Short mmCIF file of C-alpha atoms in Angstrom, two decimals:
data_model
loop_
_atom_site.label_atom_id
_atom_site.label_comp_id
_atom_site.label_asym_id
_atom_site.label_seq_id
_atom_site.Cartn_x
_atom_site.Cartn_y
_atom_site.Cartn_z
CA UNK A 5 11.76 37.96 -1.86
CA UNK A 6 11.94 36.91 -5.53
CA UNK A 7 13.37 33.46 -4.83
CA UNK A 8 11.08 33.10 -1.84
CA UNK A 9 7.98 33.26 -4.03
CA UNK A 10 9.26 30.48 -6.28
CA UNK A 11 9.87 28.33 -3.20
CA UNK A 12 6.31 28.94 -2.04
CA UNK A 13 4.91 28.07 -5.47
CA UNK A 14 6.48 24.61 -5.21
CA UNK A 15 4.78 24.10 -1.83
CA UNK A 16 1.38 25.01 -3.28
CA UNK A 17 1.70 22.87 -6.39
CA UNK A 18 2.88 19.81 -4.49
CA UNK A 19 0.08 20.14 -1.93
CA UNK A 20 -2.22 18.26 -4.31
CA UNK A 21 0.30 15.47 -4.81
CA UNK A 22 0.23 14.74 -1.08
CA UNK A 23 -3.55 14.93 -1.02
CA UNK A 24 -3.95 12.27 -3.71
CA UNK A 25 -2.29 9.59 -1.59
CA UNK A 26 -4.60 10.31 1.34
CA UNK A 27 -7.92 10.37 -0.51
CA UNK A 28 -7.26 6.89 -1.91
CA UNK A 29 -7.83 5.50 1.61
CA UNK A 30 -11.10 7.39 2.21
CA UNK A 31 -14.08 4.99 2.01
CA UNK A 32 -16.43 7.50 0.27
CA UNK A 33 -13.82 8.09 -2.46
CA UNK A 34 -13.28 4.36 -2.94
CA UNK A 35 -17.03 3.69 -2.90
CA UNK A 36 -17.66 6.17 -5.74
CA UNK A 37 -14.71 5.41 -8.01
CA UNK A 38 -13.15 2.10 -6.89
CA UNK A 39 -15.79 -0.10 -5.21
CA UNK A 40 -13.80 -3.26 -5.91
CA UNK A 41 -10.93 -1.95 -3.78
CA UNK A 42 -13.32 -1.11 -0.94
CA UNK A 43 -14.74 -4.63 -1.14
CA UNK A 44 -11.24 -6.13 -0.84
CA UNK A 45 -10.49 -3.82 2.07
CA UNK A 46 -13.52 -5.15 3.95
CA UNK A 47 -12.71 -8.80 3.13
CA UNK A 48 -11.05 -10.36 6.18
CA UNK A 49 -9.57 -13.19 4.06
CA UNK A 50 -7.74 -10.81 1.70
CA UNK A 51 -3.94 -10.72 1.95
CA UNK A 52 -2.79 -7.57 3.74
CA UNK A 53 -0.28 -6.86 1.00
CA UNK A 54 -2.86 -6.96 -1.83
CA UNK A 55 -5.81 -4.87 -0.61
CA UNK A 56 -5.03 -1.86 -2.81
CA UNK A 57 -3.69 -3.72 -5.83
CA UNK A 58 -5.71 -1.99 -8.58
CA UNK A 59 -4.20 -0.67 -11.81
CA UNK A 60 -6.95 1.93 -12.23
CA UNK A 61 -6.43 3.19 -8.67
CA UNK A 62 -2.70 3.54 -9.21
CA UNK A 63 -3.37 5.22 -12.57
CA UNK A 64 -5.20 7.95 -10.64
CA UNK A 65 -1.88 8.85 -9.00
CA UNK A 66 0.61 7.88 -11.70
CA UNK A 67 -1.12 9.59 -14.65
CA UNK A 68 0.18 12.88 -13.27
CA UNK A 69 3.76 11.75 -13.79
CA UNK A 70 3.14 10.64 -17.35
CA UNK A 71 1.78 14.05 -18.35
CA UNK A 72 4.54 15.69 -16.30
CA UNK A 73 7.07 13.80 -18.39
CA UNK A 74 5.63 15.17 -21.65
CA UNK A 75 5.30 18.75 -20.36
CA UNK A 76 8.82 18.84 -18.91
CA UNK A 77 10.27 18.07 -22.35
CA UNK A 78 8.23 20.89 -23.89
CA UNK A 79 9.08 23.25 -21.04
CA UNK A 80 12.78 23.64 -21.91
CA UNK A 81 11.94 25.36 -25.18
CA UNK A 82 9.22 27.49 -23.59
CA UNK A 83 11.56 28.46 -20.76
CA UNK A 84 14.27 29.52 -23.20
CA UNK A 85 12.07 31.45 -25.65
CA UNK A 86 9.61 33.06 -23.23
CA UNK A 87 11.55 33.01 -19.95
CA UNK A 88 11.47 31.18 -16.62
CA UNK A 89 8.66 33.38 -15.26
CA UNK A 90 6.32 32.61 -18.16
CA UNK A 91 6.81 28.85 -17.72
CA UNK A 92 5.88 29.12 -14.03
CA UNK A 93 2.78 31.18 -14.87
CA UNK A 94 1.69 28.65 -17.50
CA UNK A 95 2.24 25.78 -15.07
CA UNK A 96 0.18 27.53 -12.40
CA UNK A 97 -2.73 28.11 -14.81
CA UNK A 98 -2.79 24.47 -15.91
CA UNK A 99 -2.58 23.28 -12.33
CA UNK A 100 -5.51 25.49 -11.33
CA UNK A 101 -7.72 24.04 -14.07
CA UNK A 102 -6.69 20.49 -13.14
CA UNK A 103 -7.58 21.09 -9.48
CA UNK A 104 -11.08 22.24 -10.44
CA UNK A 105 -11.62 19.23 -12.74
CA UNK A 106 -10.45 16.83 -10.00
CA UNK A 107 -12.73 18.37 -7.40
CA UNK A 108 -15.85 18.21 -9.57
CA UNK A 109 -15.17 14.90 -11.39
CA UNK A 110 -18.32 12.73 -11.68
CA UNK A 111 -16.46 9.68 -12.99
CA UNK A 112 -13.05 8.04 -13.22
CA UNK A 113 -12.34 9.39 -16.73
CA UNK A 114 -12.62 13.04 -15.65
CA UNK A 115 -10.81 12.25 -12.41
CA UNK A 116 -7.79 11.02 -14.37
CA UNK A 117 -8.11 13.91 -16.87
CA UNK A 118 -7.77 16.31 -13.97
CA UNK A 119 -4.64 14.50 -12.85
CA UNK A 120 -3.19 14.80 -16.35
CA UNK A 121 -3.75 18.58 -16.29
CA UNK A 122 -2.12 18.73 -12.87
CA UNK A 123 0.84 16.86 -14.34
CA UNK A 124 1.29 19.46 -17.06
CA UNK A 125 1.33 22.18 -14.42
CA UNK A 126 3.84 20.38 -12.23
CA UNK A 127 6.04 19.51 -15.23
CA UNK A 128 6.41 23.15 -16.31
CA UNK A 129 6.90 24.39 -12.76
CA UNK A 130 9.44 21.72 -11.81
CA UNK A 131 11.43 22.50 -14.94
CA UNK A 132 11.44 26.27 -14.49
CA UNK A 133 11.53 26.86 -10.73
CA UNK A 134 14.88 25.15 -9.89
CA UNK A 135 16.56 26.93 -12.83
CA UNK A 136 15.01 30.21 -11.68
CA UNK A 137 16.29 29.75 -8.12
CA UNK A 138 19.79 28.66 -9.20
CA UNK A 139 20.17 31.69 -11.47
CA UNK A 140 18.86 34.16 -8.89
CA UNK A 141 20.69 32.90 -5.79
CA UNK A 142 24.19 34.15 -4.77
CA UNK A 143 26.78 31.37 -5.33
CA UNK A 144 27.65 31.22 -1.62
CA UNK A 145 24.06 30.35 -0.65
CA UNK A 146 22.88 28.63 -3.82
CA UNK A 147 22.66 25.26 -2.12
CA UNK A 148 20.48 26.59 0.71
CA UNK A 149 18.15 28.44 -1.69
CA UNK A 150 17.71 25.42 -3.93
CA UNK A 151 17.23 23.13 -0.95
CA UNK A 152 14.39 25.45 -0.01
CA UNK A 153 12.66 24.21 -3.18
CA UNK A 154 12.40 20.74 -1.68
CA UNK A 155 11.58 22.16 1.77
CA UNK A 156 8.47 23.87 0.47
CA UNK A 157 7.51 20.73 -1.44
CA UNK A 158 7.65 18.89 1.88
CA UNK A 159 5.59 21.62 3.56
CA UNK A 160 2.98 21.27 0.81
CA UNK A 161 2.80 17.50 1.30
CA UNK A 162 2.58 17.95 5.09
CA UNK A 163 -0.29 20.42 4.69
CA UNK A 164 -1.98 17.93 2.39
CA UNK A 165 -1.71 15.18 4.99
CA UNK A 166 -3.25 17.43 7.64
CA UNK A 167 -6.08 18.38 5.25
CA UNK A 168 -6.74 14.70 4.54
CA UNK A 169 -6.89 13.92 8.24
CA UNK A 170 -9.44 16.70 8.83
CA UNK A 171 -11.58 16.05 5.74
CA UNK A 172 -11.67 12.27 6.25
CA UNK A 173 -14.19 12.88 9.03
CA UNK A 174 -16.49 15.09 6.96
CA UNK A 175 -18.41 12.30 5.28
CA UNK A 176 -18.97 11.61 1.58
CA UNK A 177 -17.82 15.06 0.38
CA UNK A 178 -14.56 15.16 2.34
CA UNK A 179 -12.44 13.90 -0.55
CA UNK A 180 -13.83 16.59 -2.88
CA UNK A 181 -12.86 19.28 -0.41
CA UNK A 182 -9.35 17.80 -0.18
CA UNK A 183 -8.83 17.81 -3.95
CA UNK A 184 -10.49 21.20 -4.41
CA UNK A 185 -8.36 23.04 -1.85
CA UNK A 186 -5.38 22.88 -4.23
CA UNK A 187 -7.13 25.46 -6.46
CA UNK A 188 -6.81 28.27 -3.91
CA UNK A 189 -3.00 28.20 -3.49
CA UNK A 190 -2.59 27.67 -7.24
CA UNK A 191 -4.42 30.97 -7.74
CA UNK A 192 -2.05 32.62 -5.25
CA UNK A 193 0.91 31.29 -7.27
CA UNK A 194 -0.42 32.99 -10.38
CA UNK A 195 -0.91 36.32 -8.64
CA UNK A 196 2.51 36.15 -7.00
CA UNK A 197 4.31 35.19 -10.21
CA UNK A 198 3.03 38.37 -11.84
CA UNK A 199 4.94 40.42 -9.24
CA UNK A 200 8.41 38.85 -9.67
CA UNK A 201 11.02 39.57 -12.34
CA UNK A 202 12.53 37.03 -14.70
CA UNK A 203 16.13 35.89 -14.15
CA UNK A 204 19.04 38.02 -15.43
CA UNK A 205 20.35 35.03 -17.42
CA UNK A 206 17.02 34.58 -19.20
CA UNK A 207 16.66 38.30 -19.89
CA UNK A 208 20.19 38.52 -21.35
CA UNK A 209 19.51 35.41 -23.47
CA UNK A 210 16.48 37.17 -24.95
CA UNK A 211 18.36 40.46 -25.56
CA UNK A 212 16.74 42.43 -22.72
CA UNK A 213 19.88 43.95 -21.18
CA UNK A 214 18.28 46.89 -19.28
CA UNK A 215 15.75 44.53 -17.69
CA UNK A 216 18.58 42.14 -16.79
CA UNK A 217 20.46 44.96 -15.04
CA UNK A 218 17.33 45.93 -13.10
CA UNK A 219 16.74 42.29 -12.13
CA UNK A 220 20.30 41.94 -10.82
CA UNK A 221 19.96 45.14 -8.78
CA UNK A 222 16.71 43.85 -7.32
CA UNK A 223 18.13 40.52 -6.15
CA UNK A 224 21.65 41.65 -5.19
CA UNK A 225 20.70 44.99 -3.61
CA UNK A 226 20.47 48.55 -4.93
CA UNK A 227 24.00 49.42 -3.72
CA UNK A 228 25.66 46.27 -5.09
CA UNK A 229 28.26 46.30 -7.86
CA UNK A 230 26.55 44.10 -10.43
CA UNK A 231 28.48 45.12 -13.55
CA UNK A 232 31.02 42.29 -13.31
CA UNK A 233 28.33 39.65 -12.93
CA UNK A 234 26.28 41.21 -15.72
CA UNK A 235 29.24 41.31 -18.11
CA UNK A 236 29.96 37.62 -17.38
CA UNK A 237 26.34 36.78 -18.20
CA UNK A 238 26.47 38.78 -21.42
CA UNK A 239 29.74 37.15 -22.46
CA UNK A 240 28.42 33.66 -21.64
CA UNK A 241 25.22 34.15 -23.61
CA UNK A 242 26.98 35.76 -26.59
CA UNK A 243 29.47 32.91 -26.82
CA UNK A 244 26.67 30.35 -26.61
CA UNK A 245 24.86 32.19 -29.39
CA UNK A 246 27.95 32.20 -31.57
CA UNK A 247 28.70 28.50 -31.16
CA UNK A 248 25.49 27.14 -32.69
CA UNK A 249 21.73 27.26 -32.57
CA UNK A 250 20.70 25.59 -29.34
CA UNK A 251 18.38 22.61 -29.72
CA UNK A 252 17.37 19.78 -27.44
CA UNK A 253 19.89 17.42 -29.06
CA UNK A 254 22.78 19.71 -27.99
CA UNK A 255 23.07 17.96 -24.64
CA UNK A 256 23.70 14.65 -26.44
CA UNK A 257 26.89 15.97 -28.05
CA UNK A 258 30.07 14.27 -26.95
CA UNK A 259 31.44 17.11 -24.83
CA UNK A 260 28.19 17.29 -22.84
CA UNK A 261 27.81 13.58 -22.09
CA UNK A 262 29.14 13.92 -18.51
CA UNK A 263 26.53 16.62 -17.89
CA UNK A 264 23.87 14.34 -19.38
CA UNK A 265 24.96 11.44 -17.16
CA UNK A 266 24.58 13.53 -14.00
CA UNK A 267 21.40 15.34 -15.12
CA UNK A 268 19.70 12.04 -15.89
CA UNK A 269 21.40 9.77 -13.39
CA UNK A 270 20.61 11.68 -10.20
CA UNK A 271 16.79 11.80 -10.69
CA UNK A 272 16.83 8.25 -12.06
CA UNK A 273 18.38 6.85 -8.91
CA UNK A 274 16.33 9.12 -6.65
CA UNK A 275 13.15 7.41 -7.80
CA UNK A 276 14.59 3.91 -7.67
CA UNK A 277 14.94 4.12 -3.88
CA UNK A 278 11.14 4.15 -3.61
CA UNK A 279 10.66 7.47 -1.83
CA UNK A 280 7.76 8.80 -3.90
CA UNK A 281 5.89 5.52 -3.83
CA UNK A 282 6.31 5.38 -0.06
CA UNK A 283 5.48 9.08 0.39
CA UNK A 284 2.34 9.15 -1.76
CA UNK A 285 1.14 5.69 -0.78
CA UNK A 286 2.05 6.08 2.91
CA UNK A 287 -1.59 6.03 4.09
CA UNK A 288 -2.24 3.01 1.87
CA UNK A 289 0.95 1.34 3.08
CA UNK A 290 0.12 1.93 6.74
CA UNK A 291 -3.37 0.55 6.15
CA UNK A 292 -1.90 -2.45 4.38
CA UNK A 293 0.32 -3.36 7.32
CA UNK A 294 -2.42 -3.15 9.91
CA UNK A 295 -2.83 0.51 10.91
CA UNK A 296 -6.40 1.83 11.05
CA UNK A 297 -7.45 4.66 8.72
CA UNK A 298 -7.04 7.41 11.34
CA UNK A 299 -3.77 5.93 12.56
CA UNK A 300 -2.49 5.72 8.98
CA UNK A 301 -3.20 9.41 8.37
CA UNK A 302 -1.61 10.36 11.70
CA UNK A 303 1.48 8.34 10.81
CA UNK A 304 1.64 10.11 7.45
CA UNK A 305 1.50 13.50 9.18
CA UNK A 306 4.39 12.43 11.42
CA UNK A 307 6.39 11.39 8.32
CA UNK A 308 5.67 14.80 6.82
CA UNK A 309 6.92 16.61 9.92
CA UNK A 310 10.13 14.57 9.90
CA UNK A 311 10.65 15.29 6.20
CA UNK A 312 10.19 19.05 6.68
CA UNK A 313 12.60 19.11 9.62
CA UNK A 314 15.29 17.12 7.80
CA UNK A 315 15.10 19.29 4.69
CA UNK A 316 15.36 22.40 6.86
CA UNK A 317 18.49 20.89 8.40
CA UNK A 318 19.86 20.25 4.90
CA UNK A 319 19.62 23.99 4.13
CA UNK A 320 22.24 24.60 6.80
CA UNK A 321 24.42 21.59 5.89
CA UNK A 322 24.53 21.59 2.09
CA UNK A 323 26.83 24.60 1.70
CA UNK A 324 28.93 23.56 4.67
CA UNK A 325 29.59 19.86 4.10
CA UNK A 326 29.01 19.72 0.35
CA UNK A 327 26.76 17.69 -1.89
CA UNK A 328 28.71 14.41 -2.01
CA UNK A 329 28.89 13.94 1.77
CA UNK A 330 25.13 14.35 2.18
CA UNK A 331 24.40 12.03 -0.76
CA UNK A 332 26.56 9.27 0.73
CA UNK A 333 25.35 9.61 4.35
CA UNK A 334 21.72 9.68 3.27
CA UNK A 335 22.21 6.58 1.13
CA UNK A 336 23.68 4.59 4.01
CA UNK A 337 20.89 5.66 6.37
CA UNK A 338 18.12 4.79 3.92
CA UNK A 339 19.69 1.40 3.15
CA UNK A 340 19.65 0.43 6.83
CA UNK A 341 16.00 1.50 7.17
CA UNK A 342 14.82 -0.43 4.10
CA UNK A 343 16.52 -3.63 5.32
CA UNK A 344 14.98 -3.06 8.77
CA UNK A 345 11.48 -2.63 7.28
CA UNK A 346 11.83 -5.82 5.24
CA UNK A 347 13.02 -7.75 8.30
CA UNK A 348 10.14 -6.68 10.55
CA UNK A 349 7.42 -7.21 7.93
CA UNK A 350 8.91 -10.58 7.05
CA UNK A 351 8.94 -11.65 10.71
CA UNK A 352 5.38 -10.45 11.44
CA UNK A 353 3.32 -10.77 8.25
CA UNK A 354 5.44 -13.33 6.43
CA UNK A 355 4.79 -14.08 2.78
CA UNK A 356 1.10 -14.80 3.31
CA UNK A 357 0.35 -11.29 4.56
CA UNK A 358 -2.18 -12.70 7.03
CA UNK A 359 -0.20 -12.36 10.21
CA UNK A 360 -0.70 -9.64 12.78
CA UNK A 361 1.55 -6.70 13.54
CA UNK A 362 1.88 -6.00 17.25
CA UNK A 363 1.77 -2.48 18.60
CA UNK A 364 5.50 -2.64 19.34
CA UNK A 365 6.34 -3.84 15.81
CA UNK A 366 4.09 -1.13 14.35
CA UNK A 367 5.94 1.50 16.36
CA UNK A 368 9.30 0.24 15.08
CA UNK A 369 7.97 0.35 11.49
CA UNK A 370 6.92 3.96 12.01
CA UNK A 371 10.34 4.86 13.50
CA UNK A 372 12.18 3.23 10.59
CA UNK A 373 10.02 5.06 8.06
CA UNK A 374 10.69 8.35 9.86
CA UNK A 375 14.45 7.69 9.81
CA UNK A 376 14.16 6.80 6.14
CA UNK A 377 12.29 10.06 5.45
CA UNK A 378 14.93 12.01 7.38
CA UNK A 379 17.79 10.43 5.44
CA UNK A 380 16.07 11.28 2.19
CA UNK A 381 15.13 14.76 3.38
CA UNK A 382 18.66 15.99 3.96
CA UNK A 383 20.26 14.24 1.00
CA UNK A 384 18.63 12.86 -2.15
CA UNK A 385 15.43 14.87 -1.77
CA UNK A 386 16.73 18.44 -2.17
CA UNK A 387 19.99 17.58 -3.94
CA UNK A 388 18.15 15.92 -6.83
CA UNK A 389 16.83 19.36 -7.79
CA UNK A 390 20.03 21.26 -6.97
CA UNK A 391 22.81 19.30 -8.67
CA UNK A 392 21.40 19.16 -12.26
CA UNK A 393 21.00 22.96 -12.25
CA UNK A 394 24.63 23.36 -11.16
CA UNK A 395 26.54 20.99 -13.41
CA UNK A 396 25.21 22.26 -16.76
CA UNK A 397 26.57 25.41 -18.46
CA UNK A 398 24.12 28.19 -19.33
CA UNK A 399 23.95 27.00 -22.94
CA UNK A 400 22.25 23.74 -22.00
CA UNK A 401 20.96 24.49 -18.49
CA UNK A 402 17.23 24.58 -19.39
CA UNK A 403 17.69 21.47 -21.55
CA UNK A 404 19.58 19.69 -18.78
CA UNK A 405 16.83 20.53 -16.31
CA UNK A 406 14.22 19.24 -18.76
CA UNK A 407 16.12 15.96 -19.08
CA UNK A 408 16.32 15.75 -15.29
CA UNK A 409 12.60 16.38 -14.77
CA UNK A 410 11.65 14.06 -17.66
CA UNK A 411 13.67 11.21 -16.14
CA UNK A 412 12.20 12.02 -12.73
CA UNK A 413 8.62 11.84 -14.01
CA UNK A 414 9.09 8.81 -16.25
CA UNK A 415 10.64 6.64 -13.54
CA UNK A 416 8.14 7.92 -10.97
CA UNK A 417 5.28 7.00 -13.32
CA UNK A 418 6.58 3.45 -13.75
CA UNK A 419 7.07 2.87 -10.03
CA UNK A 420 3.86 4.62 -8.97
CA UNK A 421 1.91 2.46 -11.39
CA UNK A 422 3.59 -0.77 -10.27
CA UNK A 423 4.30 -0.24 -6.54
CA UNK A 424 1.05 -1.70 -5.18
CA UNK A 425 1.38 -4.67 -7.53
CA UNK A 426 4.98 -5.09 -6.37
CA UNK A 427 3.83 -4.99 -2.75
CA UNK A 428 1.20 -7.65 -3.51
CA UNK A 429 3.60 -9.98 -5.36
CA UNK A 430 6.97 -9.37 -3.65
CA UNK A 431 5.50 -8.89 -0.17
CA UNK A 432 8.09 -7.54 2.28
CA UNK A 433 10.98 -8.24 -0.13
CA UNK A 434 9.97 -5.15 -2.14
CA UNK A 435 11.92 -3.13 0.43
CA UNK A 436 15.01 -5.26 -0.20
CA UNK A 437 14.59 -4.46 -3.90
CA UNK A 438 14.79 -0.74 -3.09
CA UNK A 439 17.70 -1.31 -0.70
CA UNK A 440 19.69 -2.86 -3.55
CA UNK A 441 19.15 0.23 -5.69
CA UNK A 442 20.34 2.42 -2.81
CA UNK A 443 23.67 0.59 -2.89
CA UNK A 444 23.96 1.21 -6.65
CA UNK A 445 23.04 4.89 -6.43
CA UNK A 446 25.51 5.55 -3.61
CA UNK A 447 28.24 3.95 -5.72
CA UNK A 448 27.18 6.22 -8.60
CA UNK A 449 27.78 9.28 -6.42
CA UNK A 450 31.14 8.08 -5.13
CA UNK A 451 32.47 7.33 -8.62
CA UNK A 452 30.89 9.98 -10.86
CA UNK A 453 29.61 13.07 -9.05
CA UNK A 454 31.96 16.09 -8.79
CA UNK A 455 31.68 18.40 -5.75
CA UNK A 456 30.02 21.70 -6.74
CA UNK A 457 29.86 23.42 -3.34
CA UNK A 458 30.54 27.17 -3.54
CA UNK A 459 31.53 27.17 -7.22
CA UNK A 460 29.90 30.00 -9.26
CA UNK A 461 27.74 28.71 -12.11
CA UNK A 462 29.86 30.65 -14.62
CA UNK A 463 32.99 28.84 -13.34
CA UNK A 464 31.57 25.32 -13.15
CA UNK A 465 33.71 24.28 -16.13
CA UNK A 466 36.77 24.30 -13.82
CA UNK A 467 35.27 21.34 -11.97
CA UNK A 468 34.75 19.36 -15.16
CA UNK A 469 38.22 20.12 -16.54
CA UNK A 470 39.73 17.94 -13.81
CA UNK A 471 37.00 15.29 -13.65
CA UNK A 472 37.96 11.86 -14.99
CA UNK A 473 34.55 11.28 -16.61
CA UNK A 474 34.85 14.39 -18.78
CA UNK A 475 38.46 13.59 -19.73
CA UNK A 476 37.26 10.22 -20.99
CA UNK A 477 35.05 11.92 -23.57
CA UNK A 478 37.18 14.92 -24.59
CA UNK A 479 40.68 16.25 -24.21
CA UNK A 480 39.75 19.94 -23.82
CA UNK A 481 41.44 22.49 -26.00
CA UNK A 482 41.48 26.20 -25.05
CA UNK A 483 38.69 26.85 -27.58
CA UNK A 484 36.54 24.06 -26.22
CA UNK A 485 37.11 25.22 -22.63
CA UNK A 486 35.81 28.65 -23.66
CA UNK A 487 32.73 27.01 -25.18
CA UNK A 488 32.01 24.79 -22.17
CA UNK A 489 32.49 27.66 -19.74
CA UNK A 490 29.52 29.34 -21.35
#
C-alpha cells in the first residue's frame, strides 16, 4: 500500500507532461499564444518538417525540464534532512500551484511560469519517489516495484492523451480544461502522501529509531522478523555518519566515481535516444508527417497503450532476466525502428518535406513508433529510474539520485528545446542521429553496467568489488570495503 501510493503519485504528476504535447496541436491554443505557428500550419507551401519550428513554442514544453534540473539538485539535501515523504509533499504542492497557473494563464509569460512551477514539483518528486520505492521494496521484488514507477508515468501520459482527444473537440476552452485537470490528481497526491510513512532508512538517518521499526513492520508485515534488517540499517547509517559529513561533492570522490558514471550515464543516454521528444511531441510529429489532428491524437493514444503494456511486461521480466539483458534487447529493437522511420520518411517526404505519405506508409510509421515505444517501455524507460537507486550505497543514494535526475532533466531540456528545429533542418536524418546514440548507449551497458538483479541494497558493494571499473579507481582495503558497504 505504501509503495503503491508513490507509484500513483508519479502517474498523476506526469499526466500534465503528456497533456502539454497534445495542447500544442490544438488550433485555439495556437491562436491565442502562437499565431505564427498556426499561420505556418495553414500554409500549403510550408515544408512539412518545419511547421512547428518555434523556439517559444518549444520553450513552453522544455522550461519544465530546466526548472526540474534546478529543483532536483536542491532535492537531495531536502530529502536527506527532512525525509523522502516531505520532498514528495513539497513537490505535490508546487505542482498543484503550477497546474492552476497554467490553466488560467492569460499570456505566454504566465504560461511558461506555470511550466516552471510544474518543473519544480516534478524535480522533487522524481528525486524522492524512486529512492522511496527502492528503500521500501523487498530485495526480491525491488525491480518490479521500481518498474511500477515508470508504469504509472506511462498511465499518466496515456490518460493525458485521452483527455487531449476529448477536449480538442470542446472549442476554444478545451486546452484550458486539459491543463487544469492536472490540479485534481495533484491534490489527491498531497492527501495520500499525508497517510504514508517515511522510509526506514530515512528515519534511521534522522535518529528516529522507533518510527523506523514501525515503518518496517508496516511494509514487511506485523509478524515479520525485522530486527536483522533494522540492525543493518542502523549499522550502515552509523558508519556513514562516522566517515564524514555528507555533502553533494561526496559522490565525486575517487571511490565513488563508478557510481557517478552509472548514475549520470544511464539517464544521459536514455534522453539521447529521443524518447521524450518523440513522446511529448508525438501529436506534433504525426501532424508534421501528414496525419490530421484527430488522427494524430488517436495515434498518440495508441502509442500510450503500447507503452503501458510494455512497461507492465517489464515488471515481470526485470527480476527474472536481469537489468543488462533488457537494456541490450531494448537498444537493438529501438535502433531497428529508428532506422526504419528514417528510411520511410526519406523515401516519401524526401529532404524537401513536400511529398505525400500514403496510407500504407503512414501505417508502417505508426507500427514502427509502437515497436519503438515497446522497446523503450520494457528496457530503458523503467530501468533508468531503477538502476541509479540500486548502485549507490546509502551514504550517497539521495545524492546519486539527484545527479541522475539532474542529468535527465538537463539533457531533456536541451533536446526538447531543439527537437523541432532538428526536425526542420535534419529532416528524416534526425532519426539516424538518434539511432547512432542507441548504438553508443548499448555499448555503454555491455562494457560498464554491473548486474544488480536480486542483490540487497546493503550488499551492493559485493558487485562493485569484482567490477573492473571500480578496480581501476581503487584497490579496496578491508576498511574501505566497510565504508563502501554503507
